[in-house]
Amino acid sequence: QLQLQESGPGLVQPSETLSLTCTVSGGSVSTNNYYWGWIRQPPGKGLEWIGNIVYSGSTYYNPSLKSRVTISLDTSKNQCSLNLSSVTAADTAVYFCARRRAGDSGLEDWGQGTQVTVSS
Amino acid sequence: QSALTQPASVSGSPGQSISISCTGTSSDVGRYNSVSWYQQHPGKAPKLIIYDVTNRPSGVSNRFSGSKSANTASLTISGLQAEDEADYYCNSYTTGSTWVFGGGTKLTVL
């Protein structure tokens, strides 16, 4: 049974870097069979795709966030990480990690999400 | 990259059928058969209910079905039940190897 668990600071200062980790259990990030991604949801609003990464190292980012986003894999810890720099209040959201099978369009597994607030 | 267009809300009575549209462009919905749908209850993570336009994951009720015509994908829920009340989101692959969500639709079961 695959489980994804997001973790990281719940409060980030404006202009700082938001750093989150998604720990994977019951599966491995060291496979090109799946893409690992991040999605966020501002309070009371819809879902926004942030980006994906695959084991081979290829990354794909939302064009509107591309200049500020980095997604990486730590195979030794079986984790996927998200860094979002120069944050503002507009980056306040619940952040989800999710897994998509290569060749399919569905995000079949999701973490429970973690709330991040950007405020001084 | 603009969000796909969904109606803000739809409603139906128990037992009825409803459809939710998801309109994109020739660069996303119209170009690829890579449209998925998600159900989200308040405070919960989204759940995949349709992928690759028409496919249902194992365990998802056959009351949920998907289709696509030109730049518009649709989710149909038949035999509405109270538990179907939730937010629904579509998602599509786009040119440039990126993905885009719809704005979401709130389904109310009357």
JSON list of N, CA and C in Angstrom, two decimals, chain B residues 11-59:
[
{"chain": "B", "resi": 11, "resn": "SER", "atom": "N", "xyz": [-26.05, 21.03, -9.84]},
{"chain": "B", "resi": 11, "resn": "SER", "atom": "CA", "xyz": [-26.84, 20.37, -8.81]},
{"chain": "B", "resi": 11, "resn": "SER", "atom": "C", "xyz": [-27.78, 19.35, -9.44]},
{"chain": "B", "resi": 12, "resn": "GLY", "atom": "N", "xyz": [-28.20, 18.41, -8.62]},
{"chain": "B", "resi": 12, "resn": "GLY", "atom": "CA", "xyz": [-29.14, 17.39, -9.08]},
{"chain": "B", "resi": 12, "resn": "GLY", "atom": "C", "xyz": [-29.75, 16.68, -7.89]},
{"chain": "B", "resi": 13, "resn": "SER", "atom": "N", "xyz": [-30.84, 16.02, -8.14]},
{"chain": "B", "resi": 13, "resn": "SER", "atom": "CA", "xyz": [-31.53, 15.27, -7.08]},
{"chain": "B", "resi": 13, "resn": "SER", "atom": "C", "xyz": [-31.04, 13.83, -7.06]},
{"chain": "B", "resi": 14, "resn": "PRO", "atom": "N", "xyz": [-31.17, 13.17, -5.93]},
{"chain": "B", "resi": 14, "resn": "PRO", "atom": "CA", "xyz": [-30.77, 11.75, -5.86]},
{"chain": "B", "resi": 14, "resn": "PRO", "atom": "C", "xyz": [-31.42, 10.94, -6.96]},
{"chain": "B", "resi": 15, "resn": "GLY", "atom": "N", "xyz": [-30.61, 10.09, -7.59]},
{"chain": "B", "resi": 15, "resn": "GLY", "atom": "CA", "xyz": [-31.10, 9.24, -8.66]},
{"chain": "B", "resi": 15, "resn": "GLY", "atom": "C", "xyz": [-30.97, 9.83, -10.04]},
{"chain": "B", "resi": 16, "resn": "GLN", "atom": "N", "xyz": [-30.83, 11.15, -10.12]},
{"chain": "B", "resi": 16, "resn": "GLN", "atom": "CA", "xyz": [-30.68, 11.80, -11.41]},
{"chain": "B", "resi": 16, "resn": "GLN", "atom": "C", "xyz": [-29.25, 11.67, -11.93]},
{"chain": "B", "resi": 17, "resn": "SER", "atom": "N", "xyz": [-29.05, 12.10, -13.17]},
{"chain": "B", "resi": 17, "resn": "SER", "atom": "CA", "xyz": [-27.73, 12.17, -13.78]},
{"chain": "B", "resi": 17, "resn": "SER", "atom": "C", "xyz": [-27.35, 13.61, -14.01]},
{"chain": "B", "resi": 18, "resn": "ILE", "atom": "N", "xyz": [-26.07, 13.91, -13.84]},
{"chain": "B", "resi": 18, "resn": "ILE", "atom": "CA", "xyz": [-25.57, 15.25, -14.13]},
{"chain": "B", "resi": 18, "resn": "ILE", "atom": "C", "xyz": [-24.27, 15.12, -14.93]},
{"chain": "B", "resi": 19, "resn": "SER", "atom": "N", "xyz": [-23.95, 16.18, -15.64]},
{"chain": "B", "resi": 19, "resn": "SER", "atom": "CA", "xyz": [-22.68, 16.23, -16.37]},
{"chain": "B", "resi": 19, "resn": "SER", "atom": "C", "xyz": [-21.95, 17.52, -16.05]},
{"chain": "B", "resi": 20, "resn": "ILE", "atom": "N", "xyz": [-20.63, 17.41, -15.98]},
{"chain": "B", "resi": 20, "resn": "ILE", "atom": "CA", "xyz": [-19.77, 18.56, -15.74]},
{"chain": "B", "resi": 20, "resn": "ILE", "atom": "C", "xyz": [-18.84, 18.70, -16.94]},
{"chain": "B", "resi": 21, "resn": "SER", "atom": "N", "xyz": [-18.81, 19.88, -17.53]},
{"chain": "B", "resi": 21, "resn": "SER", "atom": "CA", "xyz": [-17.97, 20.11, -18.70]},
{"chain": "B", "resi": 21, "resn": "SER", "atom": "C", "xyz": [-16.62, 20.70, -18.29]},
{"chain": "B", "resi": 22, "resn": "CYS", "atom": "N", "xyz": [-15.66, 20.49, -19.15]},
{"chain": "B", "resi": 22, "resn": "CYS", "atom": "CA", "xyz": [-14.29, 20.96, -18.94]},
{"chain": "B", "resi": 22, "resn": "CYS", "atom": "C", "xyz": [-13.77, 21.41, -20.30]},
{"chain": "B", "resi": 23, "resn": "THR", "atom": "N", "xyz": [-13.73, 22.71, -20.51]},
{"chain": "B", "resi": 23, "resn": "THR", "atom": "CA", "xyz": [-13.38, 23.24, -21.83]},
{"chain": "B", "resi": 23, "resn": "THR", "atom": "C", "xyz": [-11.96, 23.78, -21.85]},
{"chain": "B", "resi": 24, "resn": "GLY", "atom": "N", "xyz": [-11.20, 23.30, -22.82]},
{"chain": "B", "resi": 24, "resn": "GLY", "atom": "CA", "xyz": [-9.83, 23.75, -22.98]},
{"chain": "B", "resi": 24, "resn": "GLY", "atom": "C", "xyz": [-9.62, 24.29, -24.38]},
{"chain": "B", "resi": 25, "resn": "THR", "atom": "N", "xyz": [-8.46, 23.98, -24.93]},
{"chain": "B", "resi": 25, "resn": "THR", "atom": "CA", "xyz": [-8.10, 24.48, -26.25]},
{"chain": "B", "resi": 25, "resn": "THR", "atom": "C", "xyz": [-7.51, 23.35, -27.09]},
{"chain": "B", "resi": 26, "resn": "SER", "atom": "N", "xyz": [-7.12, 23.69, -28.30]},
{"chain": "B", "resi": 26, "resn": "SER", "atom": "CA", "xyz": [-6.47, 22.71, -29.18]},
{"chain": "B", "resi": 26, "resn": "SER", "atom": "C", "xyz": [-5.05, 22.39, -28.72]},
{"chain": "B", "resi": 27, "resn": "SER", "atom": "N", "xyz": [-4.59, 23.06, -27.68]},
{"chain": "B", "resi": 27, "resn": "SER", "atom": "CA", "xyz": [-3.25, 22.78, -27.13]},
{"chain": "B", "resi": 27, "resn": "SER", "atom": "C", "xyz": [-3.30, 21.84, -25.94]},
{"chain": "B", "resi": 28, "resn": "ASP", "atom": "N", "xyz": [-4.48, 21.54, -25.45]},
{"chain": "B", "resi": 28, "resn": "ASP", "atom": "CA", "xyz": [-4.57, 20.65, -24.30]},
{"chain": "B", "resi": 28, "resn": "ASP", "atom": "C", "xyz": [-5.67, 19.62, -24.51]},
{"chain": "B", "resi": 29, "resn": "VAL", "atom": "N", "xyz": [-6.88, 19.89, -24.05]},
{"chain": "B", "resi": 29, "resn": "VAL", "atom": "CA", "xyz": [-7.97, 18.90, -24.14]},
{"chain": "B", "resi": 29, "resn": "VAL", "atom": "C", "xyz": [-8.17, 18.42, -25.57]},
{"chain": "B", "resi": 30, "resn": "GLY", "atom": "N", "xyz": [-8.14, 19.35, -26.51]},
{"chain": "B", "resi": 30, "resn": "GLY", "atom": "CA", "xyz": [-8.41, 18.98, -27.90]},
{"chain": "B", "resi": 30, "resn": "GLY", "atom": "C", "xyz": [-7.29, 18.22, -28.57]},
{"chain": "B", "resi": 31, "resn": "ARG", "atom": "N", "xyz": [-6.10, 18.26, -27.98]},
{"chain": "B", "resi": 31, "resn": "ARG", "atom": "CA", "xyz": [-4.93, 17.67, -28.65]},
{"chain": "B", "resi": 31, "resn": "ARG", "atom": "C", "xyz": [-4.57, 16.29, -28.10]},
{"chain": "B", "resi": 32, "resn": "TYR", "atom": "N", "xyz": [-4.85, 16.08, -26.80]},
{"chain": "B", "resi": 32, "resn": "TYR", "atom": "CA", "xyz": [-4.40, 14.85, -26.15]},
{"chain": "B", "resi": 32, "resn": "TYR", "atom": "C", "xyz": [-5.57, 14.13, -25.48]},
{"chain": "B", "resi": 33, "resn": "ASN", "atom": "N", "xyz": [-5.50, 12.80, -25.48]},
{"chain": "B", "resi": 33, "resn": "ASN", "atom": "CA", "xyz": [-6.46, 11.99, -24.72]},
{"chain": "B", "resi": 33, "resn": "ASN", "atom": "C", "xyz": [-5.91, 11.75, -23.32]},
{"chain": "B", "resi": 34, "resn": "SER", "atom": "N", "xyz": [-5.49, 12.81, -22.70]},
{"chain": "B", "resi": 34, "resn": "SER", "atom": "CA", "xyz": [-4.86, 12.75, -21.37]},
{"chain": "B", "resi": 34, "resn": "SER", "atom": "C", "xyz": [-5.62, 13.66, -20.41]},
{"chain": "B", "resi": 35, "resn": "VAL", "atom": "N", "xyz": [-6.89, 13.37, -20.27]},
{"chain": "B", "resi": 35, "resn": "VAL", "atom": "CA", "xyz": [-7.75, 14.13, -19.37]},
{"chain": "B", "resi": 35, "resn": "VAL", "atom": "C", "xyz": [-8.15, 13.23, -18.21]},
{"chain": "B", "resi": 36, "resn": "SER", "atom": "N", "xyz": [-8.04, 13.77, -17.02]},
{"chain": "B", "resi": 36, "resn": "SER", "atom": "CA", "xyz": [-8.44, 13.04, -15.81]},
{"chain": "B", "resi": 36, "resn": "SER", "atom": "C", "xyz": [-9.39, 13.90, -14.99]},
{"chain": "B", "resi": 37, "resn": "TRP", "atom": "N", "xyz": [-10.12, 13.22, -14.11]},
{"chain": "B", "resi": 37, "resn": "TRP", "atom": "CA", "xyz": [-11.09, 13.89, -13.24]},
{"chain": "B", "resi": 37, "resn": "TRP", "atom": "C", "xyz": [-10.86, 13.47, -11.79]},
{"chain": "B", "resi": 38, "resn": "TYR", "atom": "N", "xyz": [-11.08, 14.41, -10.88]},
{"chain": "B", "resi": 38, "resn": "TYR", "atom": "CA", "xyz": [-10.86, 14.19, -9.46]},
{"chain": "B", "resi": 38, "resn": "TYR", "atom": "C", "xyz": [-12.06, 14.64, -8.66]},
{"chain": "B", "resi": 39, "resn": "GLN", "atom": "N", "xyz": [-12.34, 13.88, -7.61]},
{"chain": "B", "resi": 39, "resn": "GLN", "atom": "CA", "xyz": [-13.39, 14.22, -6.65]},
{"chain": "B", "resi": 39, "resn": "GLN", "atom": "C", "xyz": [-12.70, 14.65, -5.35]},
{"chain": "B", "resi": 40, "resn": "GLN", "atom": "N", "xyz": [-13.12, 15.76, -4.78]},
{"chain": "B", "resi": 40, "resn": "GLN", "atom": "CA", "xyz": [-12.53, 16.23, -3.54]},
{"chain": "B", "resi": 40, "resn": "GLN", "atom": "C", "xyz": [-13.61, 16.60, -2.53]},
{"chain": "B", "resi": 41, "resn": "HIS", "atom": "N", "xyz": [-13.62, 15.90, -1.42]},
{"chain": "B", "resi": 41, "resn": "HIS", "atom": "CA", "xyz": [-14.50, 16.26, -0.32]},
{"chain": "B", "resi": 41, "resn": "HIS", "atom": "C", "xyz": [-13.79, 17.26, 0.57]},
{"chain": "B", "resi": 42, "resn": "PRO", "atom": "N", "xyz": [-14.53, 18.09, 1.31]},
{"chain": "B", "resi": 42, "resn": "PRO", "atom": "CA", "xyz": [-13.92, 19.14, 2.14]},
{"chain": "B", "resi": 42, "resn": "PRO", "atom": "C", "xyz": [-12.85, 18.61, 3.07]},
{"chain": "B", "resi": 43, "resn": "GLY", "atom": "N", "xyz": [-11.71, 19.26, 3.06]},
{"chain": "B", "resi": 43, "resn": "GLY", "atom": "CA", "xyz": [-10.62, 18.91, 3.95]},
{"chain": "B", "resi": 43, "resn": "GLY", "atom": "C", "xyz": [-9.87, 17.65, 3.58]},
{"chain": "B", "resi": 44, "resn": "LYS", "atom": "N", "xyz": [-10.19, 17.08, 2.42]},
{"chain": "B", "resi": 44, "resn": "LYS", "atom": "CA", "xyz": [-9.55, 15.84, 2.00]},
{"chain": "B", "resi": 44, "resn": "LYS", "atom": "C", "xyz": [-8.70, 16.05, 0.74]},
{"chain": "B", "resi": 45, "resn": "ALA", "atom": "N", "xyz": [-7.82, 15.07, 0.49]},
{"chain": "B", "resi": 45, "resn": "ALA", "atom": "CA", "xyz": [-7.06, 15.10, -0.75]},
{"chain": "B", "resi": 45, "resn": "ALA", "atom": "C", "xyz": [-7.97, 14.70, -1.92]},
{"chain": "B", "resi": 46, "resn": "PRO", "atom": "N", "xyz": [-7.69, 15.19, -3.11]},
{"chain": "B", "resi": 46, "resn": "PRO", "atom": "CA", "xyz": [-8.45, 14.76, -4.29]},
{"chain": "B", "resi": 46, "resn": "PRO", "atom": "C", "xyz": [-8.31, 13.26, -4.51]},
{"chain": "B", "resi": 47, "resn": "LYS", "atom": "N", "xyz": [-9.33, 12.68, -5.15]},
{"chain": "B", "resi": 47, "resn": "LYS", "atom": "CA", "xyz": [-9.34, 11.25, -5.48]},
{"chain": "B", "resi": 47, "resn": "LYS", "atom": "C", "xyz": [-9.56, 11.12, -6.97]},
{"chain": "B", "resi": 48, "resn": "LEU", "atom": "N", "xyz": [-8.72, 10.32, -7.61]},
{"chain": "B", "resi": 48, "resn": "LEU", "atom": "CA", "xyz": [-8.83, 10.08, -9.04]},
{"chain": "B", "resi": 48, "resn": "LEU", "atom": "C", "xyz": [-10.07, 9.24, -9.34]},
{"chain": "B", "resi": 49, "resn": "ILE", "atom": "N", "xyz": [-10.94, 9.71, -10.26]},
{"chain": "B", "resi": 49, "resn": "ILE", "atom": "CA", "xyz": [-12.12, 8.94, -10.62]},
{"chain": "B", "resi": 49, "resn": "ILE", "atom": "C", "xyz": [-12.18, 8.60, -12.11]},
{"chain": "B", "resi": 50, "resn": "ILE", "atom": "N", "xyz": [-11.49, 9.35, -12.94]},
{"chain": "B", "resi": 50, "resn": "ILE", "atom": "CA", "xyz": [-11.42, 9.06, -14.37]},
{"chain": "B", "resi": 50, "resn": "ILE", "atom": "C", "xyz": [-10.02, 9.45, -14.87]},
{"chain": "B", "resi": 51, "resn": "TYR", "atom": "N", "xyz": [-9.41, 8.60, -15.71]},
{"chain": "B", "resi": 51, "resn": "TYR", "atom": "CA", "xyz": [-8.14, 8.96, -16.33]},
{"chain": "B", "resi": 51, "resn": "TYR", "atom": "C", "xyz": [-8.17, 8.59, -17.81]},
{"chain": "B", "resi": 52, "resn": "ASP", "atom": "N", "xyz": [-7.31, 9.20, -18.58]},
{"chain": "B", "resi": 52, "resn": "ASP", "atom": "CA", "xyz": [-7.25, 8.98, -20.03]},
{"chain": "B", "resi": 52, "resn": "ASP", "atom": "C", "xyz": [-8.64, 9.10, -20.66]},
{"chain": "B", "resi": 53, "resn": "VAL", "atom": "N", "xyz": [-9.35, 10.15, -20.27]},
{"chain": "B", "resi": 53, "resn": "VAL", "atom": "CA", "xyz": [-10.68, 10.55, -20.77]},
{"chain": "B", "resi": 53, "resn": "VAL", "atom": "C", "xyz": [-11.82, 9.66, -20.30]},
{"chain": "B", "resi": 54, "resn": "THR", "atom": "N", "xyz": [-11.65, 8.33, -20.44]},
{"chain": "B", "resi": 54, "resn": "THR", "atom": "CA", "xyz": [-12.79, 7.43, -20.21]},
{"chain": "B", "resi": 54, "resn": "THR", "atom": "C", "xyz": [-12.55, 6.32, -19.20]},
{"chain": "B", "resi": 55, "resn": "ASN", "atom": "N", "xyz": [-11.34, 6.15, -18.73]},
{"chain": "B", "resi": 55, "resn": "ASN", "atom": "CA", "xyz": [-11.01, 4.99, -17.89]},
{"chain": "B", "resi": 55, "resn": "ASN", "atom": "C", "xyz": [-11.26, 5.24, -16.41]},
{"chain": "B", "resi": 56, "resn": "ARG", "atom": "N", "xyz": [-11.82, 4.23, -15.75]},
{"chain": "B", "resi": 56, "resn": "ARG", "atom": "CA", "xyz": [-12.04, 4.30, -14.31]},
{"chain": "B", "resi": 56, "resn": "ARG", "atom": "C", "xyz": [-11.01, 3.46, -13.57]},
{"chain": "B", "resi": 57, "resn": "PRO", "atom": "N", "xyz": [-10.40, 4.03, -12.53]},
{"chain": "B", "resi": 57, "resn": "PRO", "atom": "CA", "xyz": [-9.49, 3.22, -11.70]},
{"chain": "B", "resi": 57, "resn": "PRO", "atom": "C", "xyz": [-10.28, 2.11, -11.00]},
{"chain": "B", "resi": 58, "resn": "SER", "atom": "N", "xyz": [-9.55, 1.07, -10.62]},
{"chain": "B", "resi": 58, "resn": "SER", "atom": "CA", "xyz": [-10.17, -0.01, -9.87]},
{"chain": "B", "resi": 58, "resn": "SER", "atom": "C", "xyz": [-10.81, 0.54, -8.60]},
{"chain": "B", "resi": 59, "resn": "GLY", "atom": "N", "xyz": [-12.03, 0.12, -8.34]},
{"chain": "B", "resi": 59, "resn": "GLY", "atom": "CA", "xyz": [-12.71, 0.53, -7.12]},
{"chain": "B", "resi": 59, "resn": "GLY", "atom": "C", "xyz": [-13.62, 1.75, -7.26]}
]
